[in-house]
Coordinates of C-alpha atoms in Angstrom, one line a residue:
Chain W
M1 CA 108.5 97.5 123.7
D2 CA 106.4 94.6 122.4
W3 CA 107.6 91.4 120.7
V4 CA 107.8 93.2 117.3
D5 CA 110.3 95.6 118.7
L6 CA 112.3 92.9 120.5
V7 CA 112.3 90.1 117.9
V8 CA 111.0 90.9 114.5
I9 CA 112.7 94.3 113.9
P10 CA 116.2 93.1 115.1
I11 CA 116.0 90.0 112.9
I12 CA 115.0 92.1 109.8
K13 CA 117.6 94.7 110.6
G14 CA 120.3 92.1 111.2
A15 CA 119.6 90.2 108.0
L16 CA 119.6 93.4 106.0
I17 CA 122.8 94.8 107.6
L18 CA 124.5 91.4 107.1
F19 CA 123.4 91.2 103.5
I20 CA 124.5 94.8 102.7
L21 CA 127.8 94.3 104.6
L22 CA 128.7 91.1 102.8
T23 CA 127.8 92.5 99.4
A24 CA 129.8 95.6 100.1
T25 CA 132.7 93.4 101.1
A26 CA 132.5 91.5 97.9
Y27 CA 132.5 94.7 95.9
L28 CA 135.3 96.1 98.0
T29 CA 137.5 93.5 96.5
L30 CA 136.6 94.7 93.1
F31 CA 136.9 98.3 94.2
E32 CA 140.4 97.6 95.4
R33 CA 141.5 95.6 92.3
K34 CA 140.1 98.2 89.9
L35 CA 141.6 101.1 91.9
I36 CA 145.0 99.6 92.4
A37 CA 145.1 98.8 88.7
R38 CA 144.4 102.4 87.8
F39 CA 147.1 103.5 90.3
Q40 CA 149.5 101.2 88.3
V41 CA 148.2 102.5 85.0
R42 CA 146.5 99.2 84.2
L43 CA 142.8 98.5 83.5
G44 CA 142.0 95.9 86.2
P45 CA 139.3 93.2 85.9
N46 CA 136.8 94.1 83.2
R47 CA 135.8 90.9 81.5
A48 CA 133.1 89.5 83.9
G49 CA 130.0 91.6 83.1
P50 CA 130.0 95.3 82.3
F51 CA 133.2 97.0 83.7
G52 CA 133.9 93.7 85.5
L53 CA 131.0 94.2 87.9
L54 CA 130.3 90.5 88.1
Q55 CA 133.9 89.7 89.0
P56 CA 133.2 89.2 92.8
L57 CA 130.5 86.7 91.8
A58 CA 132.9 84.9 89.5
D59 CA 135.5 84.8 92.3
A60 CA 133.0 83.5 94.8
V61 CA 131.6 80.7 92.5
K62 CA 135.2 79.7 91.7
L63 CA 136.1 79.4 95.4
F64 CA 132.9 77.6 96.4
F65 CA 133.4 74.9 93.9
K66 CA 136.9 74.1 94.9
E67 CA 137.6 70.8 96.6
E68 CA 137.5 71.1 100.4
V69 CA 141.0 69.9 101.4
V70 CA 141.8 69.4 105.1
P71 CA 145.5 68.5 105.2
G72 CA 146.4 65.4 107.3
H73 CA 148.9 67.2 109.6
V74 CA 146.6 69.9 110.9
N75 CA 144.8 70.1 114.3
K76 CA 141.4 69.6 112.7
P77 CA 138.9 71.2 115.2
V78 CA 141.1 74.3 115.6
Y79 CA 141.9 74.4 111.9
L80 CA 138.2 74.5 111.1
L81 CA 137.4 77.0 113.9
A82 CA 140.0 79.5 112.9
P83 CA 138.3 81.0 109.8
M84 CA 135.1 81.6 111.8
M85 CA 137.1 83.2 114.6
A86 CA 138.5 85.6 112.0
M87 CA 135.1 86.4 110.5
V88 CA 132.9 86.8 113.5
P89 CA 134.7 89.7 115.1
A90 CA 134.9 91.5 111.8
I91 CA 131.1 91.4 111.6
A92 CA 130.5 92.0 115.3
L93 CA 132.5 95.2 115.1
F94 CA 129.8 96.7 112.9
A95 CA 127.1 96.2 115.5
V96 CA 127.8 99.4 117.3
V97 CA 128.2 101.6 114.3
P98 CA 125.2 104.0 114.1
L99 CA 123.9 104.0 110.5
G100 CA 121.7 107.0 110.8
P101 CA 119.1 108.9 112.9
D102 CA 116.1 107.0 114.3
L103 CA 113.7 106.1 111.6
S104 CA 110.0 106.4 111.9
L105 CA 108.3 103.6 110.0
F106 CA 104.7 102.3 110.4
G107 CA 104.4 104.3 113.6
R108 CA 107.4 102.8 115.2
R109 CA 110.8 104.4 116.0
I110 CA 113.5 102.2 114.6
P111 CA 117.0 103.0 115.7
L112 CA 119.4 102.6 112.7
H113 CA 122.1 100.5 114.4
M114 CA 122.3 96.9 115.2
G115 CA 123.6 96.6 118.8
G116 CA 121.6 99.5 120.3
D117 CA 123.1 102.5 122.0
V118 CA 125.7 100.7 124.1
N119 CA 127.2 103.0 126.7
V120 CA 130.7 101.3 126.5
A121 CA 130.7 101.1 122.7
L122 CA 134.3 102.4 122.5
L123 CA 135.6 99.7 124.8
Y124 CA 133.6 97.2 122.7
V125 CA 135.3 98.4 119.5
L126 CA 138.7 98.0 121.0
A127 CA 137.9 94.6 122.5
I128 CA 136.3 93.1 119.4
A129 CA 139.1 94.5 117.2
S130 CA 141.6 92.5 119.3
V131 CA 139.6 89.3 119.2
G132 CA 140.3 89.2 115.5
T133 CA 143.9 88.2 116.3
Y134 CA 142.7 84.9 117.6
G135 CA 141.5 83.8 114.1
V136 CA 145.0 84.4 112.8
M137 CA 146.8 82.9 115.7
L138 CA 144.6 79.7 115.7
A139 CA 145.0 79.3 112.0
G140 CA 148.8 79.6 112.3
W141 CA 149.0 77.2 115.2
A142 CA 146.5 74.6 113.9
S143 CA 148.2 74.4 110.5
N144 CA 151.3 72.8 111.9
N145 CA 153.4 74.5 109.3
N146 CA 156.5 76.7 109.9
Y147 CA 155.4 79.5 107.6
S148 CA 151.9 79.6 109.1
L149 CA 153.2 79.7 112.6
L150 CA 155.7 82.4 111.8
G151 CA 153.0 84.5 110.1
A152 CA 150.7 84.1 113.0
M153 CA 153.4 85.0 115.5
R154 CA 154.3 88.1 113.6
T155 CA 150.6 89.1 113.4
S156 CA 150.0 88.7 117.1
A157 CA 153.1 90.7 117.9
Q158 CA 152.1 93.4 115.5
M159 CA 148.6 93.6 116.7
I160 CA 149.6 93.9 120.3
S161 CA 152.1 96.6 119.5
Y162 CA 149.7 98.6 117.5
E163 CA 146.7 98.2 119.8
L164 CA 148.4 100.3 122.4
P165 CA 148.7 103.5 120.4
M166 CA 145.2 102.9 119.0
A167 CA 143.8 102.7 122.5
I168 CA 145.7 105.9 123.5
I169 CA 144.3 107.8 120.5
V170 CA 140.8 106.5 121.3
A171 CA 141.4 107.7 124.9
S172 CA 142.2 111.2 123.5
L173 CA 139.0 111.1 121.6
L174 CA 137.3 110.1 124.9
L175 CA 138.8 113.2 126.5
V176 CA 137.3 115.4 123.9
T177 CA 133.9 113.8 123.7
G178 CA 133.4 112.8 127.3
T179 CA 131.3 109.8 126.4
M180 CA 131.9 106.2 125.3
S181 CA 128.6 105.8 123.5
V182 CA 129.2 105.9 119.8
V183 CA 125.7 107.2 119.2
E184 CA 126.4 110.2 121.4
I185 CA 129.9 110.7 119.8
V186 CA 128.1 111.1 116.5
E187 CA 125.2 113.2 117.6
Q188 CA 126.8 115.6 120.1
P189 CA 127.9 119.0 118.8
R190 CA 131.6 119.4 118.7
P191 CA 133.5 122.8 118.8
L192 CA 135.6 123.6 115.8
W193 CA 138.9 123.2 117.6
A194 CA 137.9 119.7 118.7
W195 CA 137.2 118.7 115.0
L196 CA 140.5 120.2 113.8
W197 CA 142.4 118.6 116.6
L198 CA 140.9 115.2 116.0
W199 CA 141.6 115.4 112.3
L200 CA 145.2 116.2 113.2
G201 CA 145.3 113.0 115.2
F202 CA 143.6 110.9 112.5
P203 CA 146.8 110.0 110.6
L204 CA 148.1 108.4 113.8
Y205 CA 144.8 106.5 114.1
F206 CA 144.9 105.5 110.5
I207 CA 148.4 104.0 110.8
T208 CA 147.1 101.8 113.7
M209 CA 144.1 100.9 111.6
L210 CA 146.3 99.7 108.8
A211 CA 148.3 97.6 111.3
E212 CA 145.1 96.2 112.9
S213 CA 143.5 95.1 109.7
N214 CA 146.9 93.7 108.4
R215 CA 146.9 95.9 105.4
A216 CA 149.9 97.1 103.3
P217 CA 152.4 98.3 104.4
F218 CA 151.8 96.2 107.5
D219 CA 150.6 93.1 105.8
F220 CA 153.0 90.8 107.7
P221 CA 150.8 87.8 108.1
E222 CA 150.8 87.3 104.4
T223 CA 154.3 88.4 103.5
E224 CA 154.2 86.4 100.3
N225 CA 157.9 86.6 99.5
E226 CA 159.0 85.3 102.9
L227 CA 156.1 83.3 104.2
I228 CA 154.3 81.9 101.2
A229 CA 150.9 83.1 102.4
G230 CA 151.5 83.2 106.2
Y231 CA 148.7 81.8 108.3
Q232 CA 146.6 81.1 105.2
T233 CA 149.1 78.8 103.6
E234 CA 147.2 75.6 104.5
Y235 CA 143.8 76.9 103.7
G236 CA 142.0 76.5 100.4
G237 CA 138.6 76.8 98.8
F238 CA 135.8 78.1 101.0
K239 CA 137.9 78.3 104.1
F240 CA 140.3 80.5 102.3
A241 CA 137.4 82.6 101.0
V242 CA 136.3 83.1 104.6
F243 CA 139.7 84.4 105.6
Y244 CA 139.8 86.6 102.5
I245 CA 136.3 88.0 103.2
S246 CA 137.1 88.6 106.9
E247 CA 140.1 90.6 106.0
Y248 CA 138.1 92.9 103.7
L249 CA 135.3 93.0 106.2
H250 CA 137.8 94.1 108.8
M251 CA 138.8 96.9 106.4
L252 CA 135.3 97.9 105.9
T253 CA 134.2 97.9 109.5
S254 CA 137.3 99.6 110.7
S255 CA 136.7 102.3 108.1
A256 CA 133.1 102.7 109.3
V257 CA 134.3 103.0 112.9
A258 CA 136.9 105.6 112.0
V259 CA 134.3 107.6 110.1
T260 CA 132.0 107.4 113.1
L261 CA 134.7 108.4 115.6
F262 CA 136.5 111.1 113.6
F263 CA 134.2 112.4 110.8
G264 CA 130.8 112.6 112.3
G265 CA 129.4 109.2 111.1
W266 CA 126.1 109.6 109.3
R267 CA 125.9 113.3 109.8
G268 CA 125.7 115.6 106.7
P269 CA 123.5 118.3 105.1
F270 CA 119.7 117.6 105.1
V271 CA 120.0 114.5 107.1
D272 CA 117.5 115.9 109.7
Q273 CA 114.8 116.2 107.0
F274 CA 115.5 112.9 105.3
P275 CA 116.8 110.3 107.8
L276 CA 117.6 107.8 105.0
L277 CA 120.4 110.1 103.9
G278 CA 122.3 109.0 107.0
P279 CA 123.4 105.6 105.7
V280 CA 124.3 107.2 102.4
Y281 CA 126.6 109.7 104.0
L282 CA 128.1 107.0 106.2
A283 CA 128.7 104.9 103.1
L284 CA 130.3 107.8 101.2
K285 CA 132.6 108.7 104.0
T286 CA 133.5 105.0 104.5
V287 CA 134.4 104.7 100.8
A288 CA 136.7 107.7 101.2
I289 CA 138.6 106.0 103.9
L290 CA 138.7 102.8 101.9
F291 CA 140.2 104.8 99.0
L292 CA 142.9 105.9 101.5
Y293 CA 143.6 102.2 102.3
V294 CA 144.0 101.3 98.6
W295 CA 146.0 104.5 97.9
V296 CA 148.5 103.6 100.7
R297 CA 148.7 100.1 99.5
A298 CA 149.6 101.3 96.0
S299 CA 152.2 103.8 97.3
I300 CA 154.1 102.3 100.1
P301 CA 156.2 99.1 100.1
R302 CA 156.0 96.6 103.0
L303 CA 158.2 97.4 106.0
R304 CA 160.8 95.0 107.3
Y305 CA 159.6 93.2 110.5
D306 CA 162.1 95.0 112.8
Q307 CA 161.2 98.3 111.2
L308 CA 157.6 97.6 112.0
M309 CA 158.3 96.9 115.7
S310 CA 160.7 99.9 116.1
F311 CA 158.2 102.2 114.4
G312 CA 155.4 101.0 116.6
W313 CA 157.2 101.2 119.9
K314 CA 159.7 104.0 119.3
Y315 CA 157.6 106.4 117.2
L316 CA 153.9 105.7 117.3
L317 CA 153.6 105.1 121.0
P318 CA 155.5 108.2 122.2
W319 CA 153.7 110.4 119.6
S320 CA 150.3 109.1 120.6
L321 CA 151.2 109.7 124.3
L322 CA 152.2 113.2 123.4
Y323 CA 148.9 113.6 121.5
L324 CA 147.0 112.4 124.5
A325 CA 148.8 114.9 126.8
V326 CA 148.2 117.8 124.5
T327 CA 144.6 116.8 124.1
A328 CA 144.2 116.9 127.9
V329 CA 145.7 120.4 128.1
L330 CA 143.5 121.6 125.2
V331 CA 140.3 120.2 126.8
V332 CA 141.1 121.9 130.1
A333 CA 142.1 125.2 128.4
L334 CA 139.4 125.5 125.7
S335 CA 136.2 124.2 127.3
Chain G
M1 CA 166.7 112.6 116.0
A2 CA 163.1 111.5 116.3
I3 CA 161.5 114.8 115.2
K4 CA 163.8 114.9 112.1
D5 CA 162.9 111.3 111.3
V6 CA 159.3 112.0 111.6
Y7 CA 159.6 115.0 109.3
Q8 CA 161.6 113.1 106.7
G9 CA 159.4 110.1 106.9
T10 CA 156.2 112.1 106.5
R11 CA 157.7 113.9 103.5
A12 CA 158.8 110.6 101.9
I13 CA 155.3 109.1 102.4
G14 CA 153.7 112.3 101.0
R15 CA 155.9 112.1 97.9
A16 CA 155.1 108.4 97.4
L17 CA 151.4 109.2 97.7
G18 CA 151.8 112.0 95.2
V19 CA 153.5 109.8 92.6
T20 CA 150.7 107.2 92.7
L21 CA 148.0 109.9 92.7
K22 CA 149.5 111.4 89.5
H23 CA 149.4 108.0 87.8
L24 CA 145.7 107.5 88.9
F25 CA 144.6 110.2 86.4
E26 CA 146.6 108.8 83.5
A27 CA 145.0 106.7 80.8
P28 CA 145.9 103.0 81.3
V29 CA 148.6 101.7 79.0
T30 CA 147.0 98.3 78.8
V31 CA 146.2 97.0 75.3
E32 CA 143.2 94.7 75.4
S33 CA 144.6 92.2 73.1
P34 CA 143.6 90.2 71.1
D35 CA 139.8 90.6 71.1
R36 CA 139.4 94.3 71.6
E37 CA 142.5 96.0 70.3
P38 CA 145.2 94.5 68.1
I39 CA 148.9 94.6 69.1
A40 CA 151.2 96.3 66.5
V41 CA 153.6 93.8 65.0
Y42 CA 156.6 94.4 62.8
P43 CA 156.3 93.6 59.0
R44 CA 158.6 90.6 59.3
F45 CA 156.8 89.2 62.3
R46 CA 156.6 85.4 62.0
G47 CA 153.1 84.2 62.9
R48 CA 150.6 81.6 61.7
H49 CA 151.5 80.0 58.4
Y50 CA 149.5 80.1 55.2
L51 CA 149.8 78.6 51.7
R52 CA 149.7 81.0 48.7
R53 CA 148.2 80.6 45.2
Y54 CA 149.0 82.1 41.9
E55 CA 146.6 84.7 40.4
N56 CA 145.0 82.1 38.2
G57 CA 144.0 80.0 41.2
L58 CA 146.7 77.3 40.9
E59 CA 148.5 76.4 44.2
R60 CA 152.1 77.5 44.4
C61 CA 153.1 74.4 46.4
I62 CA 154.6 71.8 44.1
G63 CA 154.9 69.1 46.7
C64 CA 158.8 69.1 46.7
Q65 CA 158.9 68.5 50.5
L66 CA 161.9 70.9 50.9
C67 CA 160.1 72.6 53.7
E68 CA 159.5 69.3 55.4
A69 CA 163.3 68.6 55.2
A70 CA 164.2 72.1 56.3
C71 CA 161.9 72.0 59.4
P72 CA 164.1 71.6 62.5
T73 CA 161.4 70.2 64.6
G74 CA 159.6 68.0 62.1
A75 CA 156.4 70.0 62.4
I76 CA 155.5 69.7 58.7
Y77 CA 154.0 66.6 57.1
I78 CA 153.5 66.3 53.4
E79 CA 152.1 63.6 51.1
A80 CA 152.8 64.6 47.5
E81 CA 151.0 63.3 44.4
E82 CA 151.4 63.5 40.6
N83 CA 149.3 66.2 39.0
D84 CA 146.5 65.2 36.7
P85 CA 147.6 66.9 33.4
D86 CA 144.1 67.8 32.4
N87 CA 143.1 69.3 35.7
P88 CA 146.4 70.4 37.5
V89 CA 146.3 71.6 41.1
S90 CA 149.7 73.3 40.8
P91 CA 151.8 74.3 37.8
G92 CA 154.6 71.7 38.5
E93 CA 154.7 68.0 38.1
R94 CA 153.4 67.2 41.6
Y95 CA 151.3 68.9 44.2
A96 CA 150.7 68.3 48.0
R97 CA 147.7 66.1 48.6
V98 CA 148.2 66.4 52.3
Y99 CA 150.0 69.4 53.9
E100 CA 149.9 69.6 57.7
I101 CA 151.7 71.8 60.1
N102 CA 151.7 70.9 63.8
L103 CA 151.7 74.2 65.6
L104 CA 152.6 72.5 68.9
R105 CA 156.0 71.5 67.4
C106 CA 156.5 74.6 65.2
I107 CA 159.1 77.1 66.6
F108 CA 158.3 79.8 64.0
C109 CA 161.9 79.9 62.8
G110 CA 160.9 80.6 59.2
D111 CA 163.1 77.9 57.7
C112 CA 160.2 76.5 55.7
E113 CA 159.7 79.9 54.1
E114 CA 163.4 80.1 53.2
A115 CA 163.5 76.6 51.8
C116 CA 160.4 76.9 49.6
P117 CA 161.4 77.4 45.9
T118 CA 158.0 78.8 44.9
E119 CA 157.3 81.0 47.9
A120 CA 154.2 78.8 48.6
I121 CA 154.5 78.5 52.4
V122 CA 154.7 81.8 54.2
L123 CA 154.5 82.9 57.8
G124 CA 151.8 85.4 58.3
H125 CA 151.1 87.9 61.1
G126 CA 148.4 86.0 63.0
Y127 CA 149.5 85.3 66.6
T128 CA 146.2 84.3 68.3
L129 CA 146.9 80.6 68.2
A130 CA 145.1 79.4 71.4
N131 CA 142.9 76.4 71.0
Y132 CA 140.8 74.0 73.0
T133 CA 142.0 70.6 71.7
R134 CA 145.3 69.2 70.5
R135 CA 143.8 68.2 67.2
D136 CA 143.0 71.8 66.5
F137 CA 146.6 72.8 66.7
V138 CA 147.4 70.8 63.5
L139 CA 146.7 73.0 60.6
T140 CA 145.4 71.1 57.6
K141 CA 145.9 72.1 54.0
E142 CA 142.4 73.6 54.1
D143 CA 143.3 75.8 57.0
L144 CA 146.5 76.9 55.4
L145 CA 144.9 77.8 52.1
N146 CA 142.1 79.8 53.7
P147 CA 143.8 81.6 56.6
P148 CA 141.7 83.9 58.8
E149 CA 142.3 87.6 58.4
P150 CA 144.6 88.3 61.4
N151 CA 143.5 91.2 63.6
V152 CA 146.9 93.0 63.7
V153 CA 148.3 96.4 62.9
I154 CA 151.7 96.5 61.1
R155 CA 154.0 99.0 62.7
P156 CA 156.8 100.7 60.7
E157 CA 160.1 98.9 60.8
G158 CA 163.1 100.9 62.0

């Protein structure tokens, strides 16, 4: 481990991953708009560039050139901090996602993930995913606006309710894999019954993912028809863009994490011969989950708030506990 | 019961997902109007006005100003003038030296068309009326005599 390994490579890797991540997020917005349009038998954006491929750029330019308004009634430091608090966890979550097998380049072994092989990566995922709530909470509180505060309150209640089942399902995964290292979870061979059982539990996990990233049908912080724009009401221009990007980043990273935990991450045919196929497989699987996100948004209307809470506590929690119990039995019986 | 609820809920969600998936593979119904595909309009659709001429090139408008009087919003402005007998612009005694229609006031009722004794002013099929400046919304006589060919499809009436 010389200084190249410790400084130069992480910087290059970080810059590259950040660049790819943010570009992918920008195009995720286009992906969603195009796809949801097709679900609704429309065309979607197609004027900016061929097939509307420059639409994210146009959106970004438009938002960057807007006037930066800070309303007079807000708590200014917190108000300005909140968008960053929303964005940083969304990016940080990606640090533990392994992108592929170790790469040999210029006689060096370069591990293809940002944060290294953390031995408590699963805990890290759960912890960082919850920190995202702070961005929303702070935004709602600092805005000094009834709608913002209501949106933020709902979000925090929702996230706390849905984190519990999520943690329980992740605990079931832990029982099956026996390790908290995400790298090992991807690389270790899994018996067939374990794969099938995990896929059976994936719908439960997916529901908690939807609630965690505030996506339809759980998009309560933004319930337009009740709360204007929820916690984002007082934000405009670049600050709004940061919230918007962090929401989509959250979608992207949570999909990548789900793929890593449930669908073998970067693994796929021929990946041992060509290590660079790893990121490609990861991207393809992530896109599949993102398709699921958009599909659900196009299909299912938003729940009512009490329905959300009763679903979380009266259905999701008992069922995930049952899932955990059965997993424990299966692990003892079958291995 | 919880198990029954879960079964029914899952079925309902499955059906909802099925409906949207079916629509995903349908061709979009969007018409990219007006620049890529025209919208079909009915034959009697009332769009942008134009002034007609006789086959021999004389203008039909005789400057009688009946359309100006008939216009409920005062969108039409006409200055009529005596025809030069040697070099007439229209077959009547007078012709319209200035004929302007303010599209910002026009409500496309077609009363001008009804009032015209010579069928000179007619509402056409053009409906792409967007413009950048207010001045451009006032159609001059030049604009009215040389209307752009509207990119429309006439659909059968009935």
